[in-house]
Short mmCIF file of C-alpha atoms in Angstrom, two decimals:
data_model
loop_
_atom_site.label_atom_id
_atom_site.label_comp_id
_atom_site.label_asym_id
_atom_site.label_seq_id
_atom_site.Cartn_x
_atom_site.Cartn_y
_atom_site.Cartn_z
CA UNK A 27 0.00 0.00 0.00
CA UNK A 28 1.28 3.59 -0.49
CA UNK A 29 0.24 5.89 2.84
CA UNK A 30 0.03 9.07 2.96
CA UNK A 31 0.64 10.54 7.10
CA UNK A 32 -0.18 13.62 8.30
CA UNK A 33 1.21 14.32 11.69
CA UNK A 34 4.09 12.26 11.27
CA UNK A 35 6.49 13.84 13.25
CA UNK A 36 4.60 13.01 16.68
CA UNK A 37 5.54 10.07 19.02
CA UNK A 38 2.01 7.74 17.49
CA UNK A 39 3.30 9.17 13.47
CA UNK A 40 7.01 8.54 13.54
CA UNK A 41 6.32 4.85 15.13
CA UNK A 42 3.35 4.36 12.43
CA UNK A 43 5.99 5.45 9.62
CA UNK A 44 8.47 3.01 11.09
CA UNK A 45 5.93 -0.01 10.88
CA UNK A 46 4.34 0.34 7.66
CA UNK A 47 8.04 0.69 6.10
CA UNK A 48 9.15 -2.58 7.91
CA UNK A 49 5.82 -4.04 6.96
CA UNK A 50 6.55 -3.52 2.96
CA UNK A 51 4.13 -0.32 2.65
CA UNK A 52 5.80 2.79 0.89
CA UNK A 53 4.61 5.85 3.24
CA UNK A 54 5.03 9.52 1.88
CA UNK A 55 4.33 12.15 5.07
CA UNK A 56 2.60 15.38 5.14
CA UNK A 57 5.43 18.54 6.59
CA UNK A 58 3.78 21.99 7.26
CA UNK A 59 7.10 23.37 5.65
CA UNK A 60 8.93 23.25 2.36
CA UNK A 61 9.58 19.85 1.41
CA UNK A 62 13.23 18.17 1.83
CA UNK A 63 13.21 14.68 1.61
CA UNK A 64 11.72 12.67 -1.77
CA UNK A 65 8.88 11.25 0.92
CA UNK A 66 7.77 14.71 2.10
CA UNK A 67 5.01 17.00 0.56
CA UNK A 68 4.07 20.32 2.14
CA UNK A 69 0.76 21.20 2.79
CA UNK A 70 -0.90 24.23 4.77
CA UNK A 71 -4.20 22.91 6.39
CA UNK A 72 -5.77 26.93 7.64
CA UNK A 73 -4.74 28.12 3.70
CA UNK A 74 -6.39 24.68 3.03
CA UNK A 75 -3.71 23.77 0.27
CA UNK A 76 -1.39 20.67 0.10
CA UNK A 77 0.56 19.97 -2.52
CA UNK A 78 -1.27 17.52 -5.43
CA UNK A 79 1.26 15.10 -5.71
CA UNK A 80 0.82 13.60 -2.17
CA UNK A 81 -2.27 11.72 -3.35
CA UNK A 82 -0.62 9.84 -6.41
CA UNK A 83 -1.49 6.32 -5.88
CA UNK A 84 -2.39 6.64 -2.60
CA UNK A 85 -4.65 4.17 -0.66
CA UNK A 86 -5.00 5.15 2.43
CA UNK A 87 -4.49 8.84 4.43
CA UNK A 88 -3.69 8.92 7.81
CA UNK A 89 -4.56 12.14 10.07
CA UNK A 90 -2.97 12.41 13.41
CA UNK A 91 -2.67 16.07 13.94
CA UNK A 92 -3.51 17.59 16.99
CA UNK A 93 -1.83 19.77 19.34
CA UNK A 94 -1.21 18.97 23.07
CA UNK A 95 -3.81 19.52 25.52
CA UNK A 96 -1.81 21.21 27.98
CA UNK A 97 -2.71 21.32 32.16
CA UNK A 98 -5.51 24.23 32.18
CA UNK A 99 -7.79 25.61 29.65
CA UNK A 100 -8.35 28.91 28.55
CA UNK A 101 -10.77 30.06 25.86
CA UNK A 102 -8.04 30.45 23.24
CA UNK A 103 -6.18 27.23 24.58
CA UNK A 104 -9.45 25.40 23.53
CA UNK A 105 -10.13 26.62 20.39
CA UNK A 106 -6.36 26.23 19.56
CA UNK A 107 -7.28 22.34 20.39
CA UNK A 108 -10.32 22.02 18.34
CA UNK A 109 -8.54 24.34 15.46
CA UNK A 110 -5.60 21.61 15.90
CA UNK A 111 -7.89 19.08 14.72
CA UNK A 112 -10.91 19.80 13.13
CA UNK A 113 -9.08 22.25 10.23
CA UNK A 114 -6.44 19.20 9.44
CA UNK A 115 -9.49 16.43 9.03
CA UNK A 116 -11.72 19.17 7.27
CA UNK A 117 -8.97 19.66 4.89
CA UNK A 118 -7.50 15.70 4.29
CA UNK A 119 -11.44 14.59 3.69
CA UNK A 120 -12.18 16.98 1.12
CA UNK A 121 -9.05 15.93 -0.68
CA UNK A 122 -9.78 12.01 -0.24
CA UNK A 123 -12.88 12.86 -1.31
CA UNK A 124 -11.74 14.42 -4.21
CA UNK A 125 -8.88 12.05 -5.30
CA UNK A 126 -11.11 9.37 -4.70
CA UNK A 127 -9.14 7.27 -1.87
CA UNK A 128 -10.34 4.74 -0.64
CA UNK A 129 -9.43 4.92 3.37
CA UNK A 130 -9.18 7.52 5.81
CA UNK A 131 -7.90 6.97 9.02
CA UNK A 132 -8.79 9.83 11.33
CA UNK A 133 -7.58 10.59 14.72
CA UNK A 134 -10.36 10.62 17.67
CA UNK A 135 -10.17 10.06 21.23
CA UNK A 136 -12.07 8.14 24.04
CA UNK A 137 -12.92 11.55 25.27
CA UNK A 138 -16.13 11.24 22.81
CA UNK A 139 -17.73 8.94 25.50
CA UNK A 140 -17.05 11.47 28.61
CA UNK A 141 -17.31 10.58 32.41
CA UNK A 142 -18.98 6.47 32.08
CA UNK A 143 -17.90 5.55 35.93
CA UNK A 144 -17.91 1.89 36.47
CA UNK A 145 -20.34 1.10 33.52
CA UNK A 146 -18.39 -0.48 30.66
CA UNK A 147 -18.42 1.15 26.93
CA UNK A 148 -17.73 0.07 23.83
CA UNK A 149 -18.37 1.97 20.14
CA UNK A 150 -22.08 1.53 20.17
CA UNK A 151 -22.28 4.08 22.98
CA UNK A 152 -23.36 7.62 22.62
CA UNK A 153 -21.40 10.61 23.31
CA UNK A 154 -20.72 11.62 26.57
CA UNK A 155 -20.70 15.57 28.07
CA UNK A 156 -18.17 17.93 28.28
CA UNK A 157 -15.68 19.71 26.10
CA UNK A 158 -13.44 16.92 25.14
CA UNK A 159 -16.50 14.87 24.06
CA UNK A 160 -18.05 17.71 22.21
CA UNK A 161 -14.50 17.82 20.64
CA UNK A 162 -14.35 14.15 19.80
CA UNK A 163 -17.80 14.13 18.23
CA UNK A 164 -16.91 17.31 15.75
CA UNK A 165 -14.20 15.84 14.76
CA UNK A 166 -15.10 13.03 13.78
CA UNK A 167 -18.25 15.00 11.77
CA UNK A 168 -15.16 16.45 10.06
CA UNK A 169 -14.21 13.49 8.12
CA UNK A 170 -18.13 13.64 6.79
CA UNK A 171 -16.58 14.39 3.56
CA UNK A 172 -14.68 11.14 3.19
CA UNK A 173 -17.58 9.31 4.10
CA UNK A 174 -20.01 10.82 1.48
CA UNK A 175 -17.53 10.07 -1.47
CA UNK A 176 -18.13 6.49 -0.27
CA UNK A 177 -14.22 6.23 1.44
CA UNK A 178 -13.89 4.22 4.00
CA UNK A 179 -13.46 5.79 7.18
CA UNK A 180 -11.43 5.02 10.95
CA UNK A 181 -11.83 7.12 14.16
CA UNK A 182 -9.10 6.32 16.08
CA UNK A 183 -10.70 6.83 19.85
CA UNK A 184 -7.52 6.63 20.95
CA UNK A 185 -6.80 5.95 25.32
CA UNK A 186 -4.28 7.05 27.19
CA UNK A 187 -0.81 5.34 25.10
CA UNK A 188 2.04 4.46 27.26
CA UNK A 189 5.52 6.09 26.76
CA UNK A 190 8.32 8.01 28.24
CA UNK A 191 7.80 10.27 25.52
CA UNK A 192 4.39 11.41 26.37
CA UNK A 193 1.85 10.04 29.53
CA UNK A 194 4.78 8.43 31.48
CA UNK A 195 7.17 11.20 30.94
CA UNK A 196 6.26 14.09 33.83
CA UNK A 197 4.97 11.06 35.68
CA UNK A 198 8.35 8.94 35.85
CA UNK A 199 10.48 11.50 37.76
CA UNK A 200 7.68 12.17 40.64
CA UNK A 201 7.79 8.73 41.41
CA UNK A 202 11.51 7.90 41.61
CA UNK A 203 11.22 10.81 44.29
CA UNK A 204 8.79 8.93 45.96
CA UNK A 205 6.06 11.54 45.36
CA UNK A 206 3.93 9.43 43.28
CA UNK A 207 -0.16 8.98 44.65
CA UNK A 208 -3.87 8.14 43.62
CA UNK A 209 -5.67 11.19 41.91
CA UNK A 210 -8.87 11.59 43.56
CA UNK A 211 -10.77 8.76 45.26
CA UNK A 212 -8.72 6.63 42.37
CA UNK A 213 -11.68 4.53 41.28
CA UNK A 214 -11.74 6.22 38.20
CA UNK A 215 -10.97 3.76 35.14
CA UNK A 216 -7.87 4.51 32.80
CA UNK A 217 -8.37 3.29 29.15
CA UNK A 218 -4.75 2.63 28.36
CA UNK A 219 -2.80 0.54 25.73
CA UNK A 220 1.07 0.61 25.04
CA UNK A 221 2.96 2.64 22.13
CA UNK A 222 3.35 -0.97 20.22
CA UNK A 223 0.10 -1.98 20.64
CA UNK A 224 -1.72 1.08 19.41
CA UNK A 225 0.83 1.30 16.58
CA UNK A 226 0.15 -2.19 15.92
CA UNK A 227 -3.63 -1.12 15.79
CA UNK A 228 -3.34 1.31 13.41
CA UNK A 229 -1.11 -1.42 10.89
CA UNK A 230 -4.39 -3.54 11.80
CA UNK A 231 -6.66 -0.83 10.73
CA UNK A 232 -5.25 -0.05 7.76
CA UNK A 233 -4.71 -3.66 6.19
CA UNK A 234 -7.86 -4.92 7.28
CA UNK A 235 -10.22 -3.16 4.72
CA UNK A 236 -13.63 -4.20 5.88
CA UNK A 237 -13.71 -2.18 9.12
CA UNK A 238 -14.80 1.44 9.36
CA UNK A 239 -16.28 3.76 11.92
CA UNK A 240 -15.63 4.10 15.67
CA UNK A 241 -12.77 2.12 16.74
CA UNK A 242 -11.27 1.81 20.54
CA UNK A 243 -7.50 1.54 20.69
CA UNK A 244 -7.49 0.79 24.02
CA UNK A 245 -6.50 -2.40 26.22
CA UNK A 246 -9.03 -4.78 27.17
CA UNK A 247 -8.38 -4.08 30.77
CA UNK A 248 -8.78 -0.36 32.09
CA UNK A 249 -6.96 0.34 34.96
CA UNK A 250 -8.20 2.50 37.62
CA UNK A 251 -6.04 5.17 38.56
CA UNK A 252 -5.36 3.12 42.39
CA UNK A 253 -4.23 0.45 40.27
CA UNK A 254 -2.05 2.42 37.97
CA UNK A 255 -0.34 4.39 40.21
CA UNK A 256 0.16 1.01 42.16
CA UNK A 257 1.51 -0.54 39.32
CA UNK A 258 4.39 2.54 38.41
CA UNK A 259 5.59 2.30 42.28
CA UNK A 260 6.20 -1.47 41.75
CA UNK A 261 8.17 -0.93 38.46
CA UNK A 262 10.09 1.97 39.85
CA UNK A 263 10.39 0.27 43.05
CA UNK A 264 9.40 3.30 44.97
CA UNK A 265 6.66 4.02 47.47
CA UNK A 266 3.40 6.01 45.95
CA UNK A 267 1.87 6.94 48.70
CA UNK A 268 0.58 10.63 48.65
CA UNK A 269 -3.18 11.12 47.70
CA UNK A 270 -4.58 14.56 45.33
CA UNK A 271 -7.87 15.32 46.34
CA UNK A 272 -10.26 16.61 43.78
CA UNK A 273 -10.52 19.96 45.35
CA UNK A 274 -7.12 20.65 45.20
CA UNK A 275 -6.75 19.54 41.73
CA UNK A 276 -9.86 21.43 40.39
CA UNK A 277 -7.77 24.24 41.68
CA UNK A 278 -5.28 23.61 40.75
CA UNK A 279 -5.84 22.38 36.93
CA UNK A 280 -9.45 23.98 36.54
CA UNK A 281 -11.45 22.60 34.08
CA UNK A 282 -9.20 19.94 32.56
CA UNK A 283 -9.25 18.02 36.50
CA UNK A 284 -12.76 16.46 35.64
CA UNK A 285 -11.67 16.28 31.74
CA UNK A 286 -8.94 14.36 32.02
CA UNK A 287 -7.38 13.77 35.78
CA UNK A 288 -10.90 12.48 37.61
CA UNK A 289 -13.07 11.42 34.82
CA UNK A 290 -13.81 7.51 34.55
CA UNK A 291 -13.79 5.94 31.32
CA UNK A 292 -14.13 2.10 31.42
CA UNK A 293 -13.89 1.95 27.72
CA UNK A 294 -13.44 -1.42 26.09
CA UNK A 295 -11.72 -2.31 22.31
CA UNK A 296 -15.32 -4.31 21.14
CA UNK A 297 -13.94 -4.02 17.40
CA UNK A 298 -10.58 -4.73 17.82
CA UNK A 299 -11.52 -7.81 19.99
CA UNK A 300 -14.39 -8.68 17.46
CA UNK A 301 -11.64 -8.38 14.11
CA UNK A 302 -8.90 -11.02 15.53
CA UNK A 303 -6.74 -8.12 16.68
CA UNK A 304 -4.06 -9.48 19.29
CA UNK A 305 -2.67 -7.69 22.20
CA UNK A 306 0.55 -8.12 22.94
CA UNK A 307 0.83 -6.48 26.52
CA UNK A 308 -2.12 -7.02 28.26
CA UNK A 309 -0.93 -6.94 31.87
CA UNK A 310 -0.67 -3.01 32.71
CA UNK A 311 2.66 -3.56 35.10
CA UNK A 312 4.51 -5.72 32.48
CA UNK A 313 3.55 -2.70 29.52
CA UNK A 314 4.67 -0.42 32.10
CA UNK A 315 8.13 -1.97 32.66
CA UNK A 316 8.76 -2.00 28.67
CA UNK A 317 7.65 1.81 28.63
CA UNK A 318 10.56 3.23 31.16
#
């Protein structure tokens, strides 16, 4: 297959690149800059221009653009986000549309299915509340495009992926000082999944041509955020055993403490599962030991 990536420069894009070029697939990327290497093609997603030869013989486009989401949320912060997100997938699904190919595979997030508590989800459910699932749900809609020229289409609802370059990073030097702890109560569930399983996922995704829509890339097993934080003090072999309370982290991180910090999402990967898709770490203290 010949892929075209968008947002390849990220710690999920330069491990997809990696894959599909061990895997046999040729994989040109999309650079928000003058091209400089014979795989790169500039494009400008606000301008809404990309360069016309990205698309020859492509088969499948891959969007993961999106800024960080950063500890506290201002007005412009969020619509810096959604802008992030929306304008990219607005801009790739017109142009799949247009050059008629045949898959788009389109970040999302398990955001879209907001606080679920101890009920279990899977991609049948409906959209949760709150900005992040408001977010999910739009940009998904923003792929519409794709969809309508009768592409096939992926939402990634991607859960939390574990790496030292992202989640695991700030998180690995508070608890080798021993100042690792539960957030909240800690019931709240953690949809995670490791970098080579969600890379893996995405290989999955795109080979397997008769799946479309929603998809979970997310372990079977959520954690709860006890058990996580349990399970990094046992691979770092330090004691976690200080305790934020909700208070102080609603002041301390506003809005984005019941967004992302307290909320419970006991999300489940019902299509992954269904497809054949294999796991390869499924225990969350084993994926964590690989990760650091």
């Amino acid at each position: 297959m010949r892929v075209l990536i968008a947002g390849s420069s990220g710690l999920l894009g330069s491990a997809l690149v990696a894959t599909l070029r061990d895997s046999g697939h040729d994989v040109r990327r999309l650079v928000r800059r003058p091209a400089r290497a014979a795989d790169e093609h500039s494009w400008d997603p606000p301008a809404g221009r990309i360069d016309d030869r990205a698309f020859e013989d492509v088969t499948t486009v891959v969007n993961l653009c999106g800024s960080p989401m950063g500890l506290r949320w201002s007005a412009a912060r969020k619509q810096m986000i959604r802008d992030s997100r929306i304008e990219p997938t607005e801009v790739l699904a017109e142009a799949v549309a247009e050059y008629r190919i045949p898959t788009l595979v389109n970040a999302s997030g398990i955001g879209y299915y907001g606080d679920t508590g101890d009920t279990v989800v899977t991609e049948t459910a409906p959209r949760g509340q709150g900005f992040l699932a408001e977010l999910c749900e739009a940009w998904e809609a923003a792929a519409a495009p794709a969809t309508e020229a009768g592409s096939r289409v992926v939402n990634l609802r991607t859960g939390l992926v574990l790496s030292k370059e992202g989640l695991l990073g700030p998180l690995k030097p508070l608890f080798w000082l021993g100042l690792g702890g539960k957030l909240g109560d800690g019931k709240q569930y953690m949809p995670w999944i490791s970098l080579r399983d969600h890379v893996s996922a995405m290989r999955f995704l795109i080979e397997h041509e008769t799946l479309s829509g929603p998809v979970n890339v997310c372990n079977p097993e959520p954690a709860t955020n006890a058990e996580f934080t349990r399970a990094m003090g046992h691979v770092l072999r330090r004691p976690a055993p200080w305790w934020a309370p909700g208070f102080a982290l609603r002041a301390a991180l506003g809005e984005v403490a019941d967004e992302m910090a307290l909320i419970s999402q006991r999300a489940v990967p019902a299509v992954l599962e269904k497809a054949g898709f294999t796991f390869v770490h499924t225990d969350l203290e084993g994926a964590l030991a690989v990760a650091l």
